[in-house]
PDB file of C-alpha atoms in Angstrom:
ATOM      1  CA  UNK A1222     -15.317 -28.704 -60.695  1.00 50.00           C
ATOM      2  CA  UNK A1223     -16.796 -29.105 -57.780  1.00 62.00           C
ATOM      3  CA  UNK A1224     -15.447 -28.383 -54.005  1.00 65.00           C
ATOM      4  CA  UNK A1225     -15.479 -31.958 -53.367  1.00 66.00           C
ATOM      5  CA  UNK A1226     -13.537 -32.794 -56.375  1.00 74.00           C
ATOM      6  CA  UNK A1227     -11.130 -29.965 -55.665  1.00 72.00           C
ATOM      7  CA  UNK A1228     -10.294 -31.173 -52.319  1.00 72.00           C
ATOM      8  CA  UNK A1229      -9.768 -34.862 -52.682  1.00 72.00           C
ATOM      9  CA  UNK A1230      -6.856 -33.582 -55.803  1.00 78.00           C
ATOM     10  CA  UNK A1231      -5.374 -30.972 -52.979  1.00 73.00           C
ATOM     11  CA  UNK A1232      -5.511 -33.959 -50.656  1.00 72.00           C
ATOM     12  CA  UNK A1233      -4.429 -36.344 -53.187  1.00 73.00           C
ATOM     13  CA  UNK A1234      -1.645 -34.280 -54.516  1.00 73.00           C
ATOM     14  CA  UNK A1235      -0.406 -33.615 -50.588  1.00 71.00           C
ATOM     15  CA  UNK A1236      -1.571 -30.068 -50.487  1.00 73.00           C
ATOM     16  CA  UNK A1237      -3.454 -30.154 -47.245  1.00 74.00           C
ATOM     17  CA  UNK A1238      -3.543 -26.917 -45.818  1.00 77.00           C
ATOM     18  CA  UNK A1239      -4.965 -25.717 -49.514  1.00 79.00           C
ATOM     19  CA  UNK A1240      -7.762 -28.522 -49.110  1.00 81.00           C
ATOM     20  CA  UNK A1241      -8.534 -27.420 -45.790  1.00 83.00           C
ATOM     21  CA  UNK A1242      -9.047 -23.702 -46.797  1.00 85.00           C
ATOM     22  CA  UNK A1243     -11.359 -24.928 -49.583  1.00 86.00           C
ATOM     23  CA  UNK A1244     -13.174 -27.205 -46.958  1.00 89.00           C
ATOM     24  CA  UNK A1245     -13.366 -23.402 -44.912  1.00 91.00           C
ATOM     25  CA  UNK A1246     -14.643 -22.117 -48.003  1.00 91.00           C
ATOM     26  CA  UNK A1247     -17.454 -24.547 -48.326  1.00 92.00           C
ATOM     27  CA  UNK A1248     -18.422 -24.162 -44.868  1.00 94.00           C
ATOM     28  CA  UNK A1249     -18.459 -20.973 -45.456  1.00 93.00           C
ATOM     29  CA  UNK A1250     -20.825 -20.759 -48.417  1.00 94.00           C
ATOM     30  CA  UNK A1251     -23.004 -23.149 -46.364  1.00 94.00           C
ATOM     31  CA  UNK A1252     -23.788 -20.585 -43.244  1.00 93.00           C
ATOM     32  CA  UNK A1253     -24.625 -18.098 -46.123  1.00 93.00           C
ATOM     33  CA  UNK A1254     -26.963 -20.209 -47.871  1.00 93.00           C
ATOM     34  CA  UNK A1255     -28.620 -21.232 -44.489  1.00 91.00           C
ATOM     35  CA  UNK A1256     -28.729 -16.805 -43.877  1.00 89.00           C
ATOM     36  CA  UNK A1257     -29.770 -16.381 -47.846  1.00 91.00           C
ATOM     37  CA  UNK A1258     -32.189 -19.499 -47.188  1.00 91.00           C
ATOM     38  CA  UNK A1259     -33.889 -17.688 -43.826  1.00 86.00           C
ATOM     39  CA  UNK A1260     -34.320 -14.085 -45.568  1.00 86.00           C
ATOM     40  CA  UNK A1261     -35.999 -15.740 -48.012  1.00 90.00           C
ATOM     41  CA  UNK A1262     -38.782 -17.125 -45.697  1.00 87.00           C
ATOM     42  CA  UNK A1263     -37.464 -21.382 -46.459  1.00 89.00           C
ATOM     43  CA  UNK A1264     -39.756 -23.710 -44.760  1.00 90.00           C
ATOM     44  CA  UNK A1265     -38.301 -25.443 -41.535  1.00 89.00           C
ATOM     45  CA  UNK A1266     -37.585 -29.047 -43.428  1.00 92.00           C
ATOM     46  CA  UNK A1267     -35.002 -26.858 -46.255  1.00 93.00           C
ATOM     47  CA  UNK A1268     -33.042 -24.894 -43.109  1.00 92.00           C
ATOM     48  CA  UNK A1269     -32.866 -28.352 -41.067  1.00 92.00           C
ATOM     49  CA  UNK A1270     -31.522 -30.050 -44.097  1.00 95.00           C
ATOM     50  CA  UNK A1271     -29.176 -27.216 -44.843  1.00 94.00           C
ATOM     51  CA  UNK A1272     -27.822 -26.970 -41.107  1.00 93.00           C
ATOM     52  CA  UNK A1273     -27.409 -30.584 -41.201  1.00 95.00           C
ATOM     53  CA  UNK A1274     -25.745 -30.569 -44.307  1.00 95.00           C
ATOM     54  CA  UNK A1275     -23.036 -27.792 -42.909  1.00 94.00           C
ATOM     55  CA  UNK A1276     -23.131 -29.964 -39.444  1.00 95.00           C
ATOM     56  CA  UNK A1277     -22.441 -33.386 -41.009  1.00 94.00           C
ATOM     57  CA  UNK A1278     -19.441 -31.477 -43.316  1.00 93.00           C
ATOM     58  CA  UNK A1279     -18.293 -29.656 -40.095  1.00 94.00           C
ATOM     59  CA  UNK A1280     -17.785 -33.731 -38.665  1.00 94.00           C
ATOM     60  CA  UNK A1281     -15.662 -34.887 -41.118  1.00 90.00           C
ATOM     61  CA  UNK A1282     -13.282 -31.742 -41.851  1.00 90.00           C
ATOM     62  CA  UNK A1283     -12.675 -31.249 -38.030  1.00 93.00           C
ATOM     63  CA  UNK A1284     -11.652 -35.132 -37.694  1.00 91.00           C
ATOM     64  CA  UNK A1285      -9.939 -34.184 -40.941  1.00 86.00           C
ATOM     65  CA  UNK A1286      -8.169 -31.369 -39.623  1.00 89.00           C
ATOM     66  CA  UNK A1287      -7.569 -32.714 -36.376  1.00 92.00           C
ATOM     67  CA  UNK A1288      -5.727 -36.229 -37.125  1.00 89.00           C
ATOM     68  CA  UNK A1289      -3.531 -33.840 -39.904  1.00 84.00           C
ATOM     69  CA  UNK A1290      -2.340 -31.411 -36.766  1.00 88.00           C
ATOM     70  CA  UNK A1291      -1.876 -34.156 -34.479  1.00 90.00           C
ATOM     71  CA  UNK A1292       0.261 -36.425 -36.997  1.00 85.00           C
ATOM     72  CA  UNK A1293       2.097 -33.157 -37.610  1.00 84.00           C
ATOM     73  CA  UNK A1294       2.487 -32.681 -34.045  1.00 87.00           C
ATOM     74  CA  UNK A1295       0.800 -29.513 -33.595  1.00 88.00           C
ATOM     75  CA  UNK A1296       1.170 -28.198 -30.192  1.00 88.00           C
ATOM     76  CA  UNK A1297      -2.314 -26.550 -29.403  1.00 92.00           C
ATOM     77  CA  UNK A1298      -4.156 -29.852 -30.777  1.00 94.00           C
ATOM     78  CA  UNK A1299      -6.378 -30.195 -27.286  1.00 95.00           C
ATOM     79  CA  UNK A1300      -7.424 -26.489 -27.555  1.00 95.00           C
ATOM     80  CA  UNK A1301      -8.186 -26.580 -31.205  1.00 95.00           C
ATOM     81  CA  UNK A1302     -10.237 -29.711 -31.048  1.00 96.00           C
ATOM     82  CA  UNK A1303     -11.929 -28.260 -28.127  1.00 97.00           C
ATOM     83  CA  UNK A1304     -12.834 -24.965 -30.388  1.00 96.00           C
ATOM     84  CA  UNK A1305     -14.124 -27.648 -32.877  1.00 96.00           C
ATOM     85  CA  UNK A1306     -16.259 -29.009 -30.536  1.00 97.00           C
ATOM     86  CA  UNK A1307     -17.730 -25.873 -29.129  1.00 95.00           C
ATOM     87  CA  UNK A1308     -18.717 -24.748 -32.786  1.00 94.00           C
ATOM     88  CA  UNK A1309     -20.228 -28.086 -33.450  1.00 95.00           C
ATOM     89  CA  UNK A1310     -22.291 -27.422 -30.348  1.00 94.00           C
ATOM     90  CA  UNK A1311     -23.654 -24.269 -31.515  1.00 91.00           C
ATOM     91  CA  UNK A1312     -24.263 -25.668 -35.270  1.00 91.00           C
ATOM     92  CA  UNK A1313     -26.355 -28.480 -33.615  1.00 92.00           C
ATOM     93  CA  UNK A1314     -28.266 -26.116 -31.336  1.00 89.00           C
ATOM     94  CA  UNK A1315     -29.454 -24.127 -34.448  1.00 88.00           C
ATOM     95  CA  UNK A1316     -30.401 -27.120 -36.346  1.00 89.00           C
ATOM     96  CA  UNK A1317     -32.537 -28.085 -32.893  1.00 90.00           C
ATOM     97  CA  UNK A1318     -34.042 -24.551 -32.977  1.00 87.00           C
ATOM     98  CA  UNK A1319     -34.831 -25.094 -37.025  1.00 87.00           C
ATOM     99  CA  UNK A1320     -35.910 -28.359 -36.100  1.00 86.00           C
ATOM    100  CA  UNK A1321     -38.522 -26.817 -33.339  1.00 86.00           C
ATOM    101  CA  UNK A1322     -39.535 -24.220 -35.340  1.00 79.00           C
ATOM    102  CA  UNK A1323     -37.995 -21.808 -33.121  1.00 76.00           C
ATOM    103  CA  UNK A1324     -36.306 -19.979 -36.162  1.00 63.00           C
ATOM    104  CA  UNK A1325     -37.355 -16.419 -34.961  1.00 62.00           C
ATOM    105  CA  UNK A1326     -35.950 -16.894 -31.552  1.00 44.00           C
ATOM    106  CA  UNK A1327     -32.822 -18.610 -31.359  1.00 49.00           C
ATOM    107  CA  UNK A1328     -31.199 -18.749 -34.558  1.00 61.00           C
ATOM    108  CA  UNK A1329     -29.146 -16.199 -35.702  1.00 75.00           C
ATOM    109  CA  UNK A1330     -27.151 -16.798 -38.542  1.00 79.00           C
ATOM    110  CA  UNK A1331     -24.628 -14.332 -38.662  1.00 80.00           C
ATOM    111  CA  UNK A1332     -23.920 -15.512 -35.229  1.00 87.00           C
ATOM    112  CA  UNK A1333     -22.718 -18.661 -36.547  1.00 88.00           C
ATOM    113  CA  UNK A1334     -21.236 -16.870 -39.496  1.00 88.00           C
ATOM    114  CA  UNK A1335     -18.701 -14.536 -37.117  1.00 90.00           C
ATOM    115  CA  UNK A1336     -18.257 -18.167 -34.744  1.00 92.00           C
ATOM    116  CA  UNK A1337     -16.811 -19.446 -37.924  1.00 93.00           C
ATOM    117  CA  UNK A1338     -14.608 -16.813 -39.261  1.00 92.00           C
ATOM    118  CA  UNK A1339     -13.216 -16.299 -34.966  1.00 94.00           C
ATOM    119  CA  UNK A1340     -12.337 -19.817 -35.368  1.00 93.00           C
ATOM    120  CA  UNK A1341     -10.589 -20.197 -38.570  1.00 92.00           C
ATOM    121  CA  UNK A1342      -8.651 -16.429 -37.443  1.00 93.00           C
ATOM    122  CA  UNK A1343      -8.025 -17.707 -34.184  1.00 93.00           C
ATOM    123  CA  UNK A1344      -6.706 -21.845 -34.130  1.00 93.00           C
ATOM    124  CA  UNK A1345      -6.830 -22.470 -38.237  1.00 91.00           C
ATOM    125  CA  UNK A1346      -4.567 -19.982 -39.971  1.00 90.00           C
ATOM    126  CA  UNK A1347      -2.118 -19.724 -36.736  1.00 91.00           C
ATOM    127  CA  UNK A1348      -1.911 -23.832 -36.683  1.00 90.00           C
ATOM    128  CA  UNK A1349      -2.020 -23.810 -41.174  1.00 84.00           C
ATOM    129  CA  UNK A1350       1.347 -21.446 -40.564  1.00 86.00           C
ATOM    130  CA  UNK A1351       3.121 -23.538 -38.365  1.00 85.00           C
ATOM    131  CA  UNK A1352       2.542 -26.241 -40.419  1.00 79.00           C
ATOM    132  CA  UNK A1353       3.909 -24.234 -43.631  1.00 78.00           C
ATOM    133  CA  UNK A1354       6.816 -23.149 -41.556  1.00 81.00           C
ATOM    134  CA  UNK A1355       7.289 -27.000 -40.819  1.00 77.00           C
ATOM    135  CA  UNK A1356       7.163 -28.125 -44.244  1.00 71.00           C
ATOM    136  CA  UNK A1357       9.678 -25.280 -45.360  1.00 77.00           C
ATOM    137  CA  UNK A1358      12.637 -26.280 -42.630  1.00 78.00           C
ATOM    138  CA  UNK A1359      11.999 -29.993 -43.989  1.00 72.00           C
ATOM    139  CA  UNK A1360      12.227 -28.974 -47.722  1.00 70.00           C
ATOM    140  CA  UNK A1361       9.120 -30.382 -48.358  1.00 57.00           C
ATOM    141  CA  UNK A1362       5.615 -28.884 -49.047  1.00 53.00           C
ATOM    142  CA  UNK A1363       3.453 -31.797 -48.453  1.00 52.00           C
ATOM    143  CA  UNK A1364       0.762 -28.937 -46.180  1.00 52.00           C
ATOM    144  CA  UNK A1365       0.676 -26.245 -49.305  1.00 52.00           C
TER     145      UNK A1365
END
């Protein structure tokens, strides 16, 4: 199975937060094939289409993530989507370096790598919990 099959059955069977780890694990695994990609000496055209694919996933599971904290009412929605937005910024900015061929310079993929994991430590797992905790006093456990 594939991640994309695995997270539209944890959407589809109402585990959320569980689809949105596995969307952080294929983000993940994207930053360290762009870092495998660039010790191996990959042309420009492979890192700008890996970037972009990681960039283009990064779209959707922030929107993703966002409208599911805001429908839940998460509090620190403006600051999270903000964080979203800053990491998009630096994900485009290496796929414009890539793009310029300005690989040795600017783009440093473990950079990215340590952005990513701040982020998820930082706004994901604190806003996943509250969500959990959420679901529990409810009964429910629509988020697992």
């Amino acid at each position: 199975m594939d991640d994309a099959s695995t997270i539209k059955v944890l959407t589809d069977c109402g585990a959320i937060t569980a689809a949105l780890r596995k969307e952080h694990s294929a983000i993940e695994g994207g930053l360290q094939t762009l870092g495998e990609a660039v010790l191996a000496g990959a042309d420009k055209e492979v890192l700008v289409q890996i970037v972009s694919t990681v960039v283009d996933f990064c779209v959707a599971h922030f929107a993703n993530e966002e409208q599911m904290l805001s429908e839940s009412g998460y509090s620190e929605i403006d600051a999270h989507a903000a964080a979203h937005r800053r990491l998009l910024k630096a994900f485009r900015a290496a796929r414009t370096a890539v793009g310029d061929g300005q690989l040795e310079a600017t783009l440093d993929v473990s950079d990215l790598l340590n952005d990513f994991h701040d982020h998820v430590a930082g706004f994901d797992r604190p806003a996943h919990a509250q969500l959990l905790r959420q679901d529990i006093e409810r009964g429910a456990g629509s988020h697992l």
